[in-house]
Short mmCIF file of C-alpha atoms and ligand atoms in Angstrom, two decimals:
data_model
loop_
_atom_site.label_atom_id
_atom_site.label_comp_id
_atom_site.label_asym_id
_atom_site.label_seq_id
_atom_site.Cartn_x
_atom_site.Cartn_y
_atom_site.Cartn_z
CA UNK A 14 -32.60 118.91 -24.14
CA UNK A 15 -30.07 115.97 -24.38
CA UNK A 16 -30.40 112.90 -22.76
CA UNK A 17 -27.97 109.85 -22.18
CA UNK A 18 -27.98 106.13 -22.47
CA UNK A 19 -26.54 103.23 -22.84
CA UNK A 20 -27.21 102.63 -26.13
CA UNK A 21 -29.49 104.03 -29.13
CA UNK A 22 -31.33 101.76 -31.36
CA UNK A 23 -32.10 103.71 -34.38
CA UNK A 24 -35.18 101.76 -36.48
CA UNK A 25 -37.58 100.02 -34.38
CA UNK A 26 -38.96 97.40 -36.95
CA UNK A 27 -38.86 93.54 -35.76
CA UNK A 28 -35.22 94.22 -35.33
CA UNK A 29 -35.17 96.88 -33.89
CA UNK A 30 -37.79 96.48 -31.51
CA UNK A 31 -36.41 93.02 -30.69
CA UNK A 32 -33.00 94.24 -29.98
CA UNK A 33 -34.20 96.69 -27.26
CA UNK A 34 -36.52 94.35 -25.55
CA UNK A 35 -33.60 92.43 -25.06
CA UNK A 36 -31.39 94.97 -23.77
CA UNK A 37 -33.73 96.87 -21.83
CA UNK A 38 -34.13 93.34 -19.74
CA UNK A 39 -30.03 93.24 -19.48
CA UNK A 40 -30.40 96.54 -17.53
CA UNK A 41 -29.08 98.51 -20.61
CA UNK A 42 -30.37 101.63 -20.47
CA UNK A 43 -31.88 102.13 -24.13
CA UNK A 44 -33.39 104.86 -26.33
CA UNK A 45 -35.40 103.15 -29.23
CA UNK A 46 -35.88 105.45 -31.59
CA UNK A 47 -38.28 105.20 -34.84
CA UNK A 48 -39.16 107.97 -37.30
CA UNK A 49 -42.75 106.08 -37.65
CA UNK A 50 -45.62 106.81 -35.21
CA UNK A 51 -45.78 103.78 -32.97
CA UNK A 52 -47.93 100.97 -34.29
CA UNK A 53 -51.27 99.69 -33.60
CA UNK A 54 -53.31 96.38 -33.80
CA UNK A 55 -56.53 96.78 -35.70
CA UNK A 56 -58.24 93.16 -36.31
CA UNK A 57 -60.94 94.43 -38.54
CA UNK A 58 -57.94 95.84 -40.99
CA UNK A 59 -56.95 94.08 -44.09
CA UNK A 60 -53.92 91.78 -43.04
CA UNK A 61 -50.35 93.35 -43.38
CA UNK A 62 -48.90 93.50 -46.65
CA UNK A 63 -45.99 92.36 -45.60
CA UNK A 64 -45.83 88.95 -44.01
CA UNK A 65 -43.24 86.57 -42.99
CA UNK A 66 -42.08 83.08 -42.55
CA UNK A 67 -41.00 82.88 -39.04
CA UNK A 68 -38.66 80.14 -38.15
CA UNK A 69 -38.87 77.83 -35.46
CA UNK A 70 -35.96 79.02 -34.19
CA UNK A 71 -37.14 82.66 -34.62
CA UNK A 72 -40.33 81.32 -32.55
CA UNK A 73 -38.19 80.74 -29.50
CA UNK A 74 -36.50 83.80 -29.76
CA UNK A 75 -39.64 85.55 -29.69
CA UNK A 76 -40.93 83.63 -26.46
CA UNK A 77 -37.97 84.30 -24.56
CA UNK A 78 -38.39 88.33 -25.08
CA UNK A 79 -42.17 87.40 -24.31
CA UNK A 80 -43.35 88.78 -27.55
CA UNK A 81 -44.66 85.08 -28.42
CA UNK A 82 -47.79 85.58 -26.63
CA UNK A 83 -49.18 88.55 -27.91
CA UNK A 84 -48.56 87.74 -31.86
CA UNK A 85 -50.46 84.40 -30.70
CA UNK A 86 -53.31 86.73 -29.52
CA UNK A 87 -53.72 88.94 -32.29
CA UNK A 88 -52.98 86.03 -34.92
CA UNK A 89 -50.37 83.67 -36.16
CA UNK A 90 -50.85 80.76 -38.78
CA UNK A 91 -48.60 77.72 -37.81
CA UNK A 92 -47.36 75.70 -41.44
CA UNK A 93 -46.63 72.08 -40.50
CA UNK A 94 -46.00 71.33 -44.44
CA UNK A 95 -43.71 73.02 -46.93
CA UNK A 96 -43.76 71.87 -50.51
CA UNK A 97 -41.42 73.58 -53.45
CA UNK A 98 -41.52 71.92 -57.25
CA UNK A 99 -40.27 73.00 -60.56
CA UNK A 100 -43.08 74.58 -62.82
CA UNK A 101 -40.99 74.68 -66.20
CA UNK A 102 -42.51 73.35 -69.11
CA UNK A 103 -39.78 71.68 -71.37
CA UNK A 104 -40.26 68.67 -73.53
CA UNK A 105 -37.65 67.20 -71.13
CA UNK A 106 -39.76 67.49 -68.55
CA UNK A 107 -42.25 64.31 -69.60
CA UNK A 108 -38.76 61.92 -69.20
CA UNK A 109 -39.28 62.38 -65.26
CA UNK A 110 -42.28 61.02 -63.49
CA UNK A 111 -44.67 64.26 -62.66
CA UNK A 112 -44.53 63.27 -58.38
CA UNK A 113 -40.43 63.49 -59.36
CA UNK A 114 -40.12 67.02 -59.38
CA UNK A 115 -41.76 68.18 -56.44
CA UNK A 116 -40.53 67.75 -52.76
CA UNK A 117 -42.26 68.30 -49.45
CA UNK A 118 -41.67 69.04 -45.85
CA UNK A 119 -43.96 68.05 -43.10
CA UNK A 120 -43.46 68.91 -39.22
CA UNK A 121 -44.13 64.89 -38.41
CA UNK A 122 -41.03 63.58 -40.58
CA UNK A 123 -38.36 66.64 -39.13
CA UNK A 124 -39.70 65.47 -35.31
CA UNK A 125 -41.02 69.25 -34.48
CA UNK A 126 -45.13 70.43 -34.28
CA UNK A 127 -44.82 72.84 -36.79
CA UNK A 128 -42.21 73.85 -39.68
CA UNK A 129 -42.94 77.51 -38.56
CA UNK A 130 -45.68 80.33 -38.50
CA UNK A 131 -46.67 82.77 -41.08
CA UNK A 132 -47.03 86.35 -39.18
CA UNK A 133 -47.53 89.62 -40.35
CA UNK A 134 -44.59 91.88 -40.04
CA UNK A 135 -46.45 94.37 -38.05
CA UNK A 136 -48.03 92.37 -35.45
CA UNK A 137 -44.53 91.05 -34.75
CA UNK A 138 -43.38 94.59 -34.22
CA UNK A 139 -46.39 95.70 -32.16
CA UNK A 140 -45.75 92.58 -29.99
CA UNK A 141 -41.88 93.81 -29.58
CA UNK A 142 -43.01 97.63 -28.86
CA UNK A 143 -45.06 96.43 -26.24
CA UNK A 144 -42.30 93.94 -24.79
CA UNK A 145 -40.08 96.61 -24.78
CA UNK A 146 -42.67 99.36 -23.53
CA UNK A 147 -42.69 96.84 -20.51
CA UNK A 148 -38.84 97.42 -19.73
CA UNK A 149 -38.22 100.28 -17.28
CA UNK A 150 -34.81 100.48 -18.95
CA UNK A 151 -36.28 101.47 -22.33
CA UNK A 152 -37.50 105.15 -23.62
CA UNK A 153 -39.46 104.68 -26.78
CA UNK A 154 -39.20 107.72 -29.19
CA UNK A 155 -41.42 107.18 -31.75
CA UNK A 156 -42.29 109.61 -34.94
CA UNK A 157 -38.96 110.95 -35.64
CA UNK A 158 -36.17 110.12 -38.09
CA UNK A 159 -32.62 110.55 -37.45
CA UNK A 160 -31.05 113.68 -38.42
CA UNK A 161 -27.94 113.40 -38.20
CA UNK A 162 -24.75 111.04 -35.46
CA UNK A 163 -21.97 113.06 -34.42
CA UNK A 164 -19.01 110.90 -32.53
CA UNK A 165 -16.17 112.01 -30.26
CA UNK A 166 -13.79 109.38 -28.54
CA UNK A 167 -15.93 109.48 -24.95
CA UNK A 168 -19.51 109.01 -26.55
CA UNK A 169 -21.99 109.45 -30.19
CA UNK A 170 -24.39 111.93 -30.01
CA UNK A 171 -27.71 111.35 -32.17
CA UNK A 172 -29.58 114.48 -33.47
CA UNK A 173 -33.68 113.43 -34.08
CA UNK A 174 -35.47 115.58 -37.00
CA UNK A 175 -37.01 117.51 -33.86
CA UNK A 176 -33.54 118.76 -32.55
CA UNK A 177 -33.85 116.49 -30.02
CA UNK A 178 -30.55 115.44 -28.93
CA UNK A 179 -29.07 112.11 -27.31
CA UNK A 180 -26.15 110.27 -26.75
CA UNK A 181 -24.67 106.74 -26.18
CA UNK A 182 -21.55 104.77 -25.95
CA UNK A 183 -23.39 102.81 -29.02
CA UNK A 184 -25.68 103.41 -31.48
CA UNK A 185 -26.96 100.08 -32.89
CA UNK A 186 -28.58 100.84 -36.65
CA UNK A 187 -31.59 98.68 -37.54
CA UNK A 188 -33.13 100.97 -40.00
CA UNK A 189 -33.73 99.13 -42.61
CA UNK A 190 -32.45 98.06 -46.23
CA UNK A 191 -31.94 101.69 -46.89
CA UNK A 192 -30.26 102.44 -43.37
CA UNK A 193 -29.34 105.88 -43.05
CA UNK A 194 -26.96 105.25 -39.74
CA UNK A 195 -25.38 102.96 -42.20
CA UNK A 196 -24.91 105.99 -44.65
CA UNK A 197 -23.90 108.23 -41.76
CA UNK A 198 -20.98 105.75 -40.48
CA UNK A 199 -19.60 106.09 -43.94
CA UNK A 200 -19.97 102.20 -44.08
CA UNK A 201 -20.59 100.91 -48.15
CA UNK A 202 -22.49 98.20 -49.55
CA UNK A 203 -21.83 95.24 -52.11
CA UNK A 204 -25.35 95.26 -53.92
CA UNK A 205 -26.65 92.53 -56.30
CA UNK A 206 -29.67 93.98 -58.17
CA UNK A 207 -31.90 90.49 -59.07
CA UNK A 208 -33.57 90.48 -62.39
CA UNK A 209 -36.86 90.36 -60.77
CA UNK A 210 -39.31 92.04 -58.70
CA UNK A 211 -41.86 90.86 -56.14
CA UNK A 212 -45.77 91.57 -56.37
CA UNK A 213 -46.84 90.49 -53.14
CA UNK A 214 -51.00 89.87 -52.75
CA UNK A 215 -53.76 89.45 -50.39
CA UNK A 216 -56.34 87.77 -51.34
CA UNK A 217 -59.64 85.48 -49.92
CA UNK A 218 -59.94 81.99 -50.51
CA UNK A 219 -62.78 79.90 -50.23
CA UNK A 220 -61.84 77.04 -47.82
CA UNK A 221 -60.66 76.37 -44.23
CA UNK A 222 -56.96 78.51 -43.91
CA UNK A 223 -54.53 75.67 -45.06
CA UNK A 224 -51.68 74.17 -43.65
CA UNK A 225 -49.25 74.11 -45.88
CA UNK A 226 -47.42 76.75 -47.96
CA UNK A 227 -45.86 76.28 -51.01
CA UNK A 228 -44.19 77.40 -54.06
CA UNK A 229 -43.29 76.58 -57.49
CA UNK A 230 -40.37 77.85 -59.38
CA UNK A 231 -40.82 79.14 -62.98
CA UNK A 232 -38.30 80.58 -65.20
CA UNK A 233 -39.32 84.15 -64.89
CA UNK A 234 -39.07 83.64 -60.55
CA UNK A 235 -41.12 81.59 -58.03
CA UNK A 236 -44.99 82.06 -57.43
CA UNK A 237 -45.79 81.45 -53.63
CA UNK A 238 -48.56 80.99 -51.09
CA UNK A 239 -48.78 81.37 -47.57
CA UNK A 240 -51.88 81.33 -45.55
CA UNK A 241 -52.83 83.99 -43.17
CA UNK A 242 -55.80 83.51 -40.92
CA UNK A 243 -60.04 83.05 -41.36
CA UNK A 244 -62.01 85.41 -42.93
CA UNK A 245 -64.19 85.30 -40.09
CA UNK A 246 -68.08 85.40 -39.78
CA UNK A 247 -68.80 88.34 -42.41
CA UNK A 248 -67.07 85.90 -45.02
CA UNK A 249 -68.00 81.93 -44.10
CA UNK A 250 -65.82 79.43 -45.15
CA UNK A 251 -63.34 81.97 -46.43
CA UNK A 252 -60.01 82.38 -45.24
CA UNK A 253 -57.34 84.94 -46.12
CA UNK A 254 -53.90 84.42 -47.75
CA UNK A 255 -50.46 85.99 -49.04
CA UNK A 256 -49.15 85.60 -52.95
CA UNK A 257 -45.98 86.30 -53.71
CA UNK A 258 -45.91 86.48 -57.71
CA UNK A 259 -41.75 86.91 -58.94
CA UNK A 260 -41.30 87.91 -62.27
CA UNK A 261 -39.19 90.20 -64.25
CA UNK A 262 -39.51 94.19 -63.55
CA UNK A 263 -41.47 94.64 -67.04
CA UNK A 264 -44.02 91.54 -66.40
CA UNK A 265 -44.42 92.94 -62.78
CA UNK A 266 -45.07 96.62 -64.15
CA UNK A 267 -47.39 95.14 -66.25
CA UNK A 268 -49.16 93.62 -63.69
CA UNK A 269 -49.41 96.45 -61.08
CA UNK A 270 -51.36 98.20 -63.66
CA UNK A 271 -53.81 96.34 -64.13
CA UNK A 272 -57.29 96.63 -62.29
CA UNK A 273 -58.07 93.76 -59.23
CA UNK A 274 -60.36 91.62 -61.52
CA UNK A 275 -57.84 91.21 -64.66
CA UNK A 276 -55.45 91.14 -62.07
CA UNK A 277 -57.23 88.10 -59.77
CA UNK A 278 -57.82 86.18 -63.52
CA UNK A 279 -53.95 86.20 -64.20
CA UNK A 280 -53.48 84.53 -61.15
CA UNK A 281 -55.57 82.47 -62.03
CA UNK A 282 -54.43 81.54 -64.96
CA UNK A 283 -50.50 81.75 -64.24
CA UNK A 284 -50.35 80.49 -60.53
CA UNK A 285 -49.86 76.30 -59.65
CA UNK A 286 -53.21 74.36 -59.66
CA UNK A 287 -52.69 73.49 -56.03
CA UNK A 288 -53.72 77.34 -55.90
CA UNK A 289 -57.44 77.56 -54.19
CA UNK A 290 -60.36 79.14 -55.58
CA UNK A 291 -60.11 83.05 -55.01
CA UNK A 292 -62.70 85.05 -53.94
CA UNK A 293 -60.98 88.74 -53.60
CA UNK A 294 -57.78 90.90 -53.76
CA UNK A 295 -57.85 92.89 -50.67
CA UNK A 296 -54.34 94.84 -51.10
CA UNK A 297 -51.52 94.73 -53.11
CA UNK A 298 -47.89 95.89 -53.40
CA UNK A 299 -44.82 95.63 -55.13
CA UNK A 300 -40.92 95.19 -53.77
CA UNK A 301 -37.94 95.22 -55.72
CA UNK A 302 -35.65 92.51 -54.64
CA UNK A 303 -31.81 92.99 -53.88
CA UNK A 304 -28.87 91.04 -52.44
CA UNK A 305 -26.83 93.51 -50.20
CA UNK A 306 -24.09 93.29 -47.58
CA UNK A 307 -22.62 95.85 -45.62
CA UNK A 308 -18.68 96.36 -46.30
CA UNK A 309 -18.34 96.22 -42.54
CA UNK A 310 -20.84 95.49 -39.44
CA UNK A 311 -19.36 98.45 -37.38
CA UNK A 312 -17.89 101.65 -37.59
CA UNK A 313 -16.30 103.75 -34.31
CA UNK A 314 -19.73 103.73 -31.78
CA UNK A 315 -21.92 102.58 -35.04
CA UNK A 316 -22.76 99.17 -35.64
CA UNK A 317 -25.12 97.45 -38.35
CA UNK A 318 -28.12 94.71 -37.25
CA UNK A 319 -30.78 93.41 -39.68
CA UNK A 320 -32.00 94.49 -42.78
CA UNK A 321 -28.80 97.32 -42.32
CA UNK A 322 -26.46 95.22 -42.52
CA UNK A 323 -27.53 92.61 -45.20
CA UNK A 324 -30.76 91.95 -47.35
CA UNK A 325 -31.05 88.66 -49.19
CA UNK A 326 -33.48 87.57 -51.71
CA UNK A 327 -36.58 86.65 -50.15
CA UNK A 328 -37.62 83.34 -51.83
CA UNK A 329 -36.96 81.63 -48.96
CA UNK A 330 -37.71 83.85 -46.28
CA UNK A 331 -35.06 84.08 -44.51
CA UNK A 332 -34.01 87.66 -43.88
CA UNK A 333 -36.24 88.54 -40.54
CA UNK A 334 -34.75 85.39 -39.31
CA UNK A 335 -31.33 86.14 -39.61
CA UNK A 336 -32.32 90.08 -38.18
CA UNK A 337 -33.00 88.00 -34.96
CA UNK A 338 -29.92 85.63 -35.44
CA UNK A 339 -27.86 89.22 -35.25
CA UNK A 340 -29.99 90.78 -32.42
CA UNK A 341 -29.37 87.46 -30.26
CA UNK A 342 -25.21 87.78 -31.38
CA UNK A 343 -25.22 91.26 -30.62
CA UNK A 344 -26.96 91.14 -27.37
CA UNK A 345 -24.82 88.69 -25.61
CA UNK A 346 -21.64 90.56 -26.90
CA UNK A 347 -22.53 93.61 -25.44
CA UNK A 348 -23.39 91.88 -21.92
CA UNK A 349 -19.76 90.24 -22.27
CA UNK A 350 -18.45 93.42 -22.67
CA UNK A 351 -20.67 95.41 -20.07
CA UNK A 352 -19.13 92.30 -17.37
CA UNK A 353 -15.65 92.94 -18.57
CA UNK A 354 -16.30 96.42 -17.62
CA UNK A 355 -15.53 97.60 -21.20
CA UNK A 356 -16.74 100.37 -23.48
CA UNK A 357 -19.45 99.33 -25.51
CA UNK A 358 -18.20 100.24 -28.20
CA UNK A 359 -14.81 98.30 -27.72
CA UNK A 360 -13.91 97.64 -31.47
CA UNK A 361 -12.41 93.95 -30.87
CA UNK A 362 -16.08 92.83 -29.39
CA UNK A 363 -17.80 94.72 -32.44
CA UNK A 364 -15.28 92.50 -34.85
CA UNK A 365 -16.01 89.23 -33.18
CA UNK A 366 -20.23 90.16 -33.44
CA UNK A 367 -18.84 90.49 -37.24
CA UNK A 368 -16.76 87.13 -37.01
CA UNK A 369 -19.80 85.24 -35.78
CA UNK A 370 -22.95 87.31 -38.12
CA UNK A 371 -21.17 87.78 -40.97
CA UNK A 372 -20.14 83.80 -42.51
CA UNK A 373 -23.77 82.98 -41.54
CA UNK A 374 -25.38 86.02 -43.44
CA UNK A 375 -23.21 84.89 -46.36
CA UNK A 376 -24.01 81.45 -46.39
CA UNK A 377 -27.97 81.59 -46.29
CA UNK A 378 -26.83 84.36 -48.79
CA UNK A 379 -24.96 82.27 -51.15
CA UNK A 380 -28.00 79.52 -50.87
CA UNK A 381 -30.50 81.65 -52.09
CA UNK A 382 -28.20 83.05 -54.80
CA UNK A 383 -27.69 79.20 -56.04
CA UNK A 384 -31.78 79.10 -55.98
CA UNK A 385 -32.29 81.39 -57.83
CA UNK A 386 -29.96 80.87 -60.70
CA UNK A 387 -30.99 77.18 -60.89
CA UNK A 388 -34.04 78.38 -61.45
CA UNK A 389 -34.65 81.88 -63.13
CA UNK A 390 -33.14 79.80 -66.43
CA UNK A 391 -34.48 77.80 -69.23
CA UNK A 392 -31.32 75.50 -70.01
CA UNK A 393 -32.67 72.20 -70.51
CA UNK A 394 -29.45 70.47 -68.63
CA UNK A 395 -30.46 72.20 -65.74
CA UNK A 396 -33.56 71.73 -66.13
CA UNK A 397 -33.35 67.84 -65.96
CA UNK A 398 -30.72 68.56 -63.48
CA UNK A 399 -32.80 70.18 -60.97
CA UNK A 400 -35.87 68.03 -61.47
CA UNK A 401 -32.97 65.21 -60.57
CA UNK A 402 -31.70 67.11 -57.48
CA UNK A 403 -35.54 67.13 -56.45
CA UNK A 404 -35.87 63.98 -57.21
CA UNK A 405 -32.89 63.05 -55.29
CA UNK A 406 -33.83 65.21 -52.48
CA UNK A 407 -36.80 63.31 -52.11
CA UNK A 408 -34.46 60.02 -52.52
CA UNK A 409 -32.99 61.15 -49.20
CA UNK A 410 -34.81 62.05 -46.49
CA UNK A 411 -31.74 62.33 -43.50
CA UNK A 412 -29.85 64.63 -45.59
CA UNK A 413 -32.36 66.69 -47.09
CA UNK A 414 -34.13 66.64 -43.26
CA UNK A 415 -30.86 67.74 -41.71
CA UNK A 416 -31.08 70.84 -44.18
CA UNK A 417 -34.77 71.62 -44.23
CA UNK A 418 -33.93 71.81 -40.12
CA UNK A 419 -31.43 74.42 -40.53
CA UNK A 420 -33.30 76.36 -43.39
CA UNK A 421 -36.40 76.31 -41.17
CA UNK A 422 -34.31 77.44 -38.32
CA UNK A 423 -35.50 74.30 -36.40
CA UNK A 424 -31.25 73.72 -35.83
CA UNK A 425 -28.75 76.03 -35.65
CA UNK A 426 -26.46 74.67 -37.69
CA UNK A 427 -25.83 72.93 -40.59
CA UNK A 428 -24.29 69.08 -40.91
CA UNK A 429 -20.60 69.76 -40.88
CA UNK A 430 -20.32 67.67 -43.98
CA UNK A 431 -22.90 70.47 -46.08
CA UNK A 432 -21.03 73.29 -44.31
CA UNK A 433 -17.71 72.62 -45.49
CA UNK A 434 -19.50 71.97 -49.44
CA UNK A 435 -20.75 75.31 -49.22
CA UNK A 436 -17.62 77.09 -47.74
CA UNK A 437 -16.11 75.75 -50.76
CA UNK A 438 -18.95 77.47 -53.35
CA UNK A 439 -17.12 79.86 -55.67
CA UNK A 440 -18.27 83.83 -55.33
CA UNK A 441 -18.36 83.36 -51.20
CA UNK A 442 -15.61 85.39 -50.15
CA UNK A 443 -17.20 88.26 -52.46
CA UNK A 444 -19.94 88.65 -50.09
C1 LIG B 523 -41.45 90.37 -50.60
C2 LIG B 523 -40.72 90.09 -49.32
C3 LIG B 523 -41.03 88.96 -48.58
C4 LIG B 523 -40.32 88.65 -47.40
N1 LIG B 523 -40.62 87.51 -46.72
C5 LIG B 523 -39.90 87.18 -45.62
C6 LIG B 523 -40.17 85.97 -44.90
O1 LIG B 523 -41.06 85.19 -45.25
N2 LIG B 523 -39.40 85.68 -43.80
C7 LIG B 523 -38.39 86.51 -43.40
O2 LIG B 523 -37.69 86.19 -42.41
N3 LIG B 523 -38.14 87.67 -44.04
C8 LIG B 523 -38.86 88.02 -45.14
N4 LIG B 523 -38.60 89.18 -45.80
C9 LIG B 523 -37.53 90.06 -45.28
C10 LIG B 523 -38.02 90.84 -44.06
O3 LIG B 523 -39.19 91.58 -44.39
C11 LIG B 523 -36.90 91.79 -43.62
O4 LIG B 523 -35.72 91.05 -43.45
C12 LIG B 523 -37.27 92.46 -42.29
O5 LIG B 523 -38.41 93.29 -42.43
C13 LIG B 523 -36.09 93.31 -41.79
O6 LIG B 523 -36.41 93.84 -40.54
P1 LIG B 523 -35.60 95.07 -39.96
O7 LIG B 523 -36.19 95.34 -38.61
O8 LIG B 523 -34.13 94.81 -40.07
O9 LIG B 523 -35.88 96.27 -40.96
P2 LIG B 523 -37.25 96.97 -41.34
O10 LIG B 523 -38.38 96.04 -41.24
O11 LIG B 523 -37.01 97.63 -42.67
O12 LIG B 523 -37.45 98.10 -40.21
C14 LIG B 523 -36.69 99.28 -40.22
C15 LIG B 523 -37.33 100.29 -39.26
O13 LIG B 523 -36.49 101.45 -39.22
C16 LIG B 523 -37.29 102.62 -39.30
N5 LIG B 523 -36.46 103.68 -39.91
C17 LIG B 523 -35.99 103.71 -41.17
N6 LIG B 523 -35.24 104.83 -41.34
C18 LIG B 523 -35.23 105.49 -40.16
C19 LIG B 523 -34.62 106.69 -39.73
N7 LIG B 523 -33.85 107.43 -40.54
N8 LIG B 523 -34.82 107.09 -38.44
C20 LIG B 523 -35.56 106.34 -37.60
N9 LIG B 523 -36.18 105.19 -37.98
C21 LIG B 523 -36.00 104.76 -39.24
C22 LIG B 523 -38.51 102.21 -40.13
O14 LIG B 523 -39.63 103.03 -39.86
C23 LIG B 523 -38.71 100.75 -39.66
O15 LIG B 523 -39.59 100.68 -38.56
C24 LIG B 523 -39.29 89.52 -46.96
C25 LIG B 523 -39.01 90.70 -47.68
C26 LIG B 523 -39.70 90.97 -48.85
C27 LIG B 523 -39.35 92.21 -49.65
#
């Protein structure tokens, strides 16, 4: 049987899921369609492997679908301070005051009650399944892939891996890093492979859950912490956390064969002293880490949101956050068009979604690119330099404030000043 809609949204991660909340309450009529079984909250389960940084600005997003409330139920850890510092040991290193290379971030200086919550990536989505189970307008499909997208000039027809068919004016792909929709529109990829991989960790701490998360850069990649939520009464005074341990794809090999107790004393040994005293690796998982950008957002009745159309390297966190940056573009184009009484699929809209995603994408982009190769490096110029530009950064505070706001996603943009510096970054217009 086929069936019609407005639109189909193939991938129903954060994105996705996002996306056709939104929609479905703009009277679209939406099929979201995921090849995974829906998910489901389970608060005696080991915390999500895969957590993120959620922005302020992501945070308001989130309330306006009306997912906010129901992460908040199942659990969210608000951060209100940030702190980042250079872990190199050089000889150079002792002609800088120790405080000198470290700066920090805290919600009281920027004027806002938190810097941002840590959330795992599937409570997120369950709240945005259930927003958008909530819309009449929506039809969940859940537990089958795509098969295949055929497109004639009235409409795109999507084929599920059960035959079933359907068609739309658009199909909106936000499946993921390794989009097929992407591969089926015919639309390419620039792709960046990093020299390093991430093991990400969850562990118990003993202690209260923290505040703050940090991370210090080393020359093989950043080690990071983020704390998740209490242990609860089984474990008291424990409290349950993420790692995120960069390092080169050999070291990280290395380390994802070894069992949880050598594994727990190499952290240890290797992460910052701020680190708290572990108690137990509950899961563990590796991800390799790649800087990719779709040759073009759209294609005919195709077009690219999220992790589809660009990845980014994750030492900042950024990449959910820009996923909702494109859902919030893509949205209000579409309801531009819909009042115009266009075609949704009307390439010059499509373009200007493009003209508005794309410069942002590359920007945060190009940021984390210039992270990581002031970092990942053992030069001792640079070295000094960096612990400088930290130092100098802390020298500072209204312009490194105005661009912890926008990193944060606390503002939307940057100072004009900083934007035009980093239009003028070589290796942009590559992106
Ligand atoms: C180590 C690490 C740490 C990170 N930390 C952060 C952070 O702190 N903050 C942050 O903002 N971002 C972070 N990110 C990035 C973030 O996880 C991604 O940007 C985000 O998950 C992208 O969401 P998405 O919905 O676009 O894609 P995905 O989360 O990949 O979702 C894609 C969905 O599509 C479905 N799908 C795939 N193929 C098909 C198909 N053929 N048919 C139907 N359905 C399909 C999948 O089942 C899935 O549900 C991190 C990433 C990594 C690797």
């Amino acid at each position: 049987m086929t069936q019609a809609f407005d639109i189909v949204i193939v991938g129903a991660g954060m994105v996705g899921a996002a996306l056709a909340t939104g929609l479905g309450r703009e009277g679209f009529n939406v099929a979201m369609v995921d090849r995974a079984p829906a998910p489901a909250f389970n608060p005696e389960a080991a915390p999500d492997i895969r957590v993120s940084a959620l922005s302020a600005g992501s945070e308001r997003y989130l309330q306006n679908l009306g997912a906010w409330d129901h992460i908040l139920n199942m659990r969210a850890t608000p951060y209100r301070r940030l702190a980042v510092w250079d872990e190199t040991s050089h000889p150079l290193r002792n002609l800088l005051p120790r405080t000198s290379n470290r700066v920090e971030f805290d919600a009281c200086g920027l004027n806002t009650p938190h810097l941002g919550h840590i959330v795992e990536n599937s409570i997120t989505q369950i709240a945005l399944w259930h927003t958008a189970a909530t819309e009449p307008s929506v039809t969940i499909l859940a537990g089958n892939g795509v098969s295949g997208i055929s497109r004639t000039d009235e409409q795109a027809t999507v084929t599920l891996e059960n035959s079933q068919q359907l068609t739309a004016a658009l199909v909106i792909g936000a499946d993921g890093a390794q989009s097929r929709v992407r591969d089926m529109a015919g639309i390419g990829v620039t792709r960046n492979q990093y020299g390093q991989q991430a093991m990400v960790i969850s562990v118990r701490y003993q202690g209260q859950v923290e505040d703050i998360t940090w991370q210090g850069f080393y020359p093989s990649g950043p080690r990071a912490f983020l704390p998740l939520y209490s242990a609860g009464p089984e474990y008291p005074g424990e409290s349950l956390a993420s790692l995120v341990w960069y390092d080169s794809p050999e070291e990280i090999a290395r380390l994802k064969s070894l069992s949880n107790e050598v594994l727990m004393a190499e952290i240890q040994t290797n992460f910052p002293t701020e680190l708290p005293h572990l108690t137990h690796i509950e899961d563990r998982a590796n991800f390799p880490i790649a800087r990719q950008h779709a040759k073009q957002y759209s294609a005919g009745r195709i077009v690219l949101a999220g992790d589809a159309a660009h990845t980014i390297n994750p030492l900042a966190g950024q990449g959910v956050n820009l996923g909702f940056q494109d859902a919030q573009c893509l949205q209000s184009i579409l309801k531009e068009a819909r009042r115009a009484g266009e075609d949704l699929a009307n390439p010059s809209r499509l373009a200007s979604y493009e003209q508005l995603r794309r410069p942002a994408n590359r920007r945060m982009m190009l940021t984390m690119d210039a992270f990581y190769h002031l970092f990942s490096n053992r030069v001792p110029p640079l070295h000094l330099l960096r612990n400088l530009g930290l130092g100098t950064a802390r020298a500072l505070p209204f312009a490194r404030n105005q661009v912890a706001r926008y990193a944060m996603g606390i503002d939307d943009e940057l100072p004009a000043a900083i934007r035009q510096l980093a239009s003028r970054l070589p290796g942009l217009k590559q992106l």
